[in-house]
XYZ file of C-alpha atoms in Angstrom:
206
model
C 149.859 39.070 -155.650
C 149.116 37.037 -158.763
C 152.049 38.725 -160.483
C 154.317 38.003 -157.496
C 153.417 34.302 -157.436
C 153.765 34.057 -161.202
C 157.258 35.540 -161.098
C 158.214 33.143 -158.321
C 157.011 30.194 -160.352
C 158.820 31.408 -163.437
C 162.010 31.623 -161.396
C 161.537 27.978 -160.458
C 160.791 26.973 -164.024
C 157.442 25.559 -162.980
C 155.261 27.123 -165.639
C 157.074 25.520 -168.537
C 155.548 22.072 -168.171
C 157.600 19.475 -166.254
C 158.875 20.486 -162.852
C 162.496 19.829 -163.628
C 165.278 21.768 -165.225
C 164.993 20.754 -168.870
C 162.432 18.866 -170.969
C 163.493 15.245 -171.392
C 162.074 12.127 -172.983
C 162.202 10.459 -169.569
C 160.418 12.657 -166.993
C 162.319 10.878 -164.224
C 165.721 11.873 -165.631
C 166.429 15.536 -164.797
C 170.125 15.507 -165.715
C 171.818 17.170 -168.677
C 173.947 14.051 -169.076
C 172.488 11.373 -171.335
C 170.913 8.545 -169.376
C 172.554 5.152 -169.841
C 170.561 2.776 -167.675
C 173.207 0.095 -167.356
C 176.752 -0.578 -168.514
C 178.288 -3.633 -170.128
C 181.903 -4.706 -169.546
C 182.641 -4.262 -173.247
C 182.304 -0.491 -172.952
C 185.654 -0.335 -171.125
C 187.169 -3.826 -171.304
C 189.007 -5.353 -174.263
C 190.868 -7.990 -172.276
C 190.166 -11.714 -171.787
C 186.647 -13.074 -171.493
C 185.369 -12.527 -167.968
C 183.387 -15.761 -167.799
C 186.403 -17.853 -168.783
C 188.437 -16.348 -165.941
C 186.079 -17.856 -163.379
C 183.906 -16.359 -160.664
C 185.676 -13.424 -159.054
C 183.919 -14.003 -155.757
C 185.550 -17.426 -155.442
C 189.042 -15.892 -155.498
C 189.372 -14.316 -152.058
C 192.421 -12.148 -152.794
C 191.035 -10.983 -156.153
C 187.673 -10.146 -154.584
C 189.325 -8.275 -151.736
C 191.418 -6.206 -154.143
C 188.452 -5.551 -156.451
C 186.383 -4.137 -153.617
C 189.268 -2.005 -152.364
C 190.153 -0.375 -155.680
C 186.499 0.020 -156.693
C 185.884 2.121 -153.589
C 186.083 5.858 -154.206
C 187.837 6.107 -150.862
C 190.879 4.614 -152.603
C 192.607 7.321 -154.703
C 193.342 6.244 -158.264
C 197.057 6.896 -157.773
C 197.072 4.130 -155.155
C 195.590 1.564 -157.534
C 198.832 0.958 -159.460
C 200.937 -0.254 -156.507
C 198.034 -2.396 -155.291
C 197.764 -4.079 -158.694
C 201.530 -4.537 -158.896
C 201.641 -6.176 -155.470
C 198.792 -8.495 -156.426
C 200.459 -9.410 -159.727
C 203.702 -10.350 -157.983
C 201.941 -12.994 -155.905
C 199.276 -14.074 -158.418
C 201.294 -17.021 -159.692
C 200.916 -18.742 -163.043
C 197.291 -17.635 -163.402
C 198.135 -13.959 -163.136
C 196.137 -13.067 -166.262
C 193.030 -14.896 -165.122
C 193.239 -13.509 -161.618
C 193.662 -9.919 -162.813
C 190.675 -10.479 -165.087
C 188.711 -11.596 -162.033
C 189.760 -8.395 -160.296
C 188.262 -6.379 -163.143
C 185.083 -8.483 -163.080
C 184.719 -7.649 -159.400
C 185.411 -3.951 -159.934
C 182.844 -3.859 -162.724
C 180.157 -5.524 -160.625
C 180.781 -3.258 -157.638
C 180.898 0.019 -159.589
C 178.051 -0.879 -161.934
C 175.909 -1.838 -158.945
C 176.706 1.447 -157.217
C 175.950 3.348 -160.411
C 172.586 1.588 -160.809
C 171.634 2.603 -157.268
C 172.580 6.227 -157.973
C 170.498 6.295 -161.167
C 167.507 4.827 -159.327
C 167.974 7.461 -156.624
C 168.030 10.242 -159.214
C 164.726 8.924 -160.556
C 163.150 9.046 -157.096
C 164.636 12.515 -156.611
C 163.059 13.709 -159.862
C 159.674 12.318 -158.866
C 159.878 14.135 -155.536
C 160.775 17.402 -157.249
C 157.865 17.026 -159.644
C 155.435 16.436 -156.782
C 156.831 19.455 -154.944
C 156.510 21.613 -158.070
C 152.850 20.650 -158.352
C 152.308 21.487 -154.683
C 153.964 24.900 -155.115
C 151.735 25.644 -158.107
C 148.667 24.752 -156.051
C 149.859 26.942 -153.178
C 150.408 29.885 -155.531
C 146.901 29.485 -156.953
C 145.374 29.367 -153.469
C 147.310 32.451 -152.356
C 146.143 34.378 -155.402
C 142.536 33.309 -154.872
C 142.633 34.292 -151.193
C 144.315 37.642 -151.824
C 141.924 38.534 -154.608
C 138.847 37.653 -152.552
C 136.406 40.302 -151.287
C 137.792 40.064 -147.748
C 141.282 41.014 -148.878
C 140.675 44.501 -150.242
C 142.789 45.940 -147.471
C 146.224 44.316 -147.076
C 146.010 45.008 -143.359
C 143.044 42.649 -143.175
C 144.837 39.801 -144.935
C 143.196 36.554 -143.830
C 145.233 34.318 -141.545
C 144.847 31.502 -144.064
C 146.613 33.566 -146.736
C 149.465 34.398 -144.370
C 149.980 30.730 -143.531
C 149.835 29.790 -147.202
C 152.462 32.405 -148.054
C 154.767 31.066 -145.349
C 154.367 27.507 -146.624
C 154.810 28.662 -150.225
C 158.061 30.483 -149.380
C 159.400 27.481 -147.461
C 158.539 24.957 -150.180
C 160.028 27.239 -152.837
C 163.274 27.485 -150.886
C 163.514 23.705 -150.473
C 162.776 23.196 -154.168
C 165.501 25.631 -155.211
C 168.087 24.122 -152.866
C 167.357 20.619 -154.113
C 167.530 21.803 -157.726
C 170.956 23.323 -157.100
C 172.242 20.032 -155.688
C 171.312 18.283 -158.946
C 174.543 19.441 -160.559
C 176.607 17.217 -158.281
C 174.160 14.318 -158.113
C 173.966 14.093 -161.904
C 177.752 13.905 -162.186
C 178.064 10.807 -159.999
C 177.200 8.171 -162.678
C 179.744 9.752 -165.038
C 182.399 9.826 -162.314
C 181.800 6.136 -161.635
C 182.076 5.339 -165.352
C 185.355 7.254 -165.543
C 186.736 5.402 -162.536
C 185.736 2.071 -164.048
C 187.412 2.942 -167.348
C 190.627 4.075 -165.670
C 190.873 0.920 -163.552
C 190.166 -1.228 -166.621
C 193.080 0.410 -168.448
C 195.400 -0.118 -165.492
C 194.527 -3.813 -165.244
C 194.778 -4.428 -168.994
C 198.229 -2.832 -169.027
C 199.383 -5.604 -166.660
C 198.000 -8.592 -168.555
């Protein structure tokens, strides 16, 4: 039984230190992608100064457009006609108003990205706690199975049977959550890419 539990733990990667996929400097960052805690507009924007354009939230039409094109429900191929329509009615301050649109898009997407990164951190903490619990369960199963009362498998104590059931269930949950990491870890990068693409579209119209 010890060998069986050990193999199960090795399959989960639980015996190699941290409970997550790869060793990282930040134990709460389980992703292969490098962690960038927050973005600055300058990473994607080379247009006019955002502060000089004025508060984007005070420009109703600019704010409305920013929120619409920042949303991932809006396909990127629909952003161009939306920007063109806005530019046609923006008036003499077209440049400033388009800059406000970008400021709004940046704030919305950066805020969403920050929430995702915080969620990944909580996710990693939960996985680490579950990994520790699975290790404890494996140790208890081994101790129970190797006890004097367990010489005959047919006389396996009820406690050991319940522990094995819990161990198998926790292991399954851990593996399923680990598999979902691939998608979760891609979300910050996808948001960065969307932000960069929208920035290029807006700058092309200044």
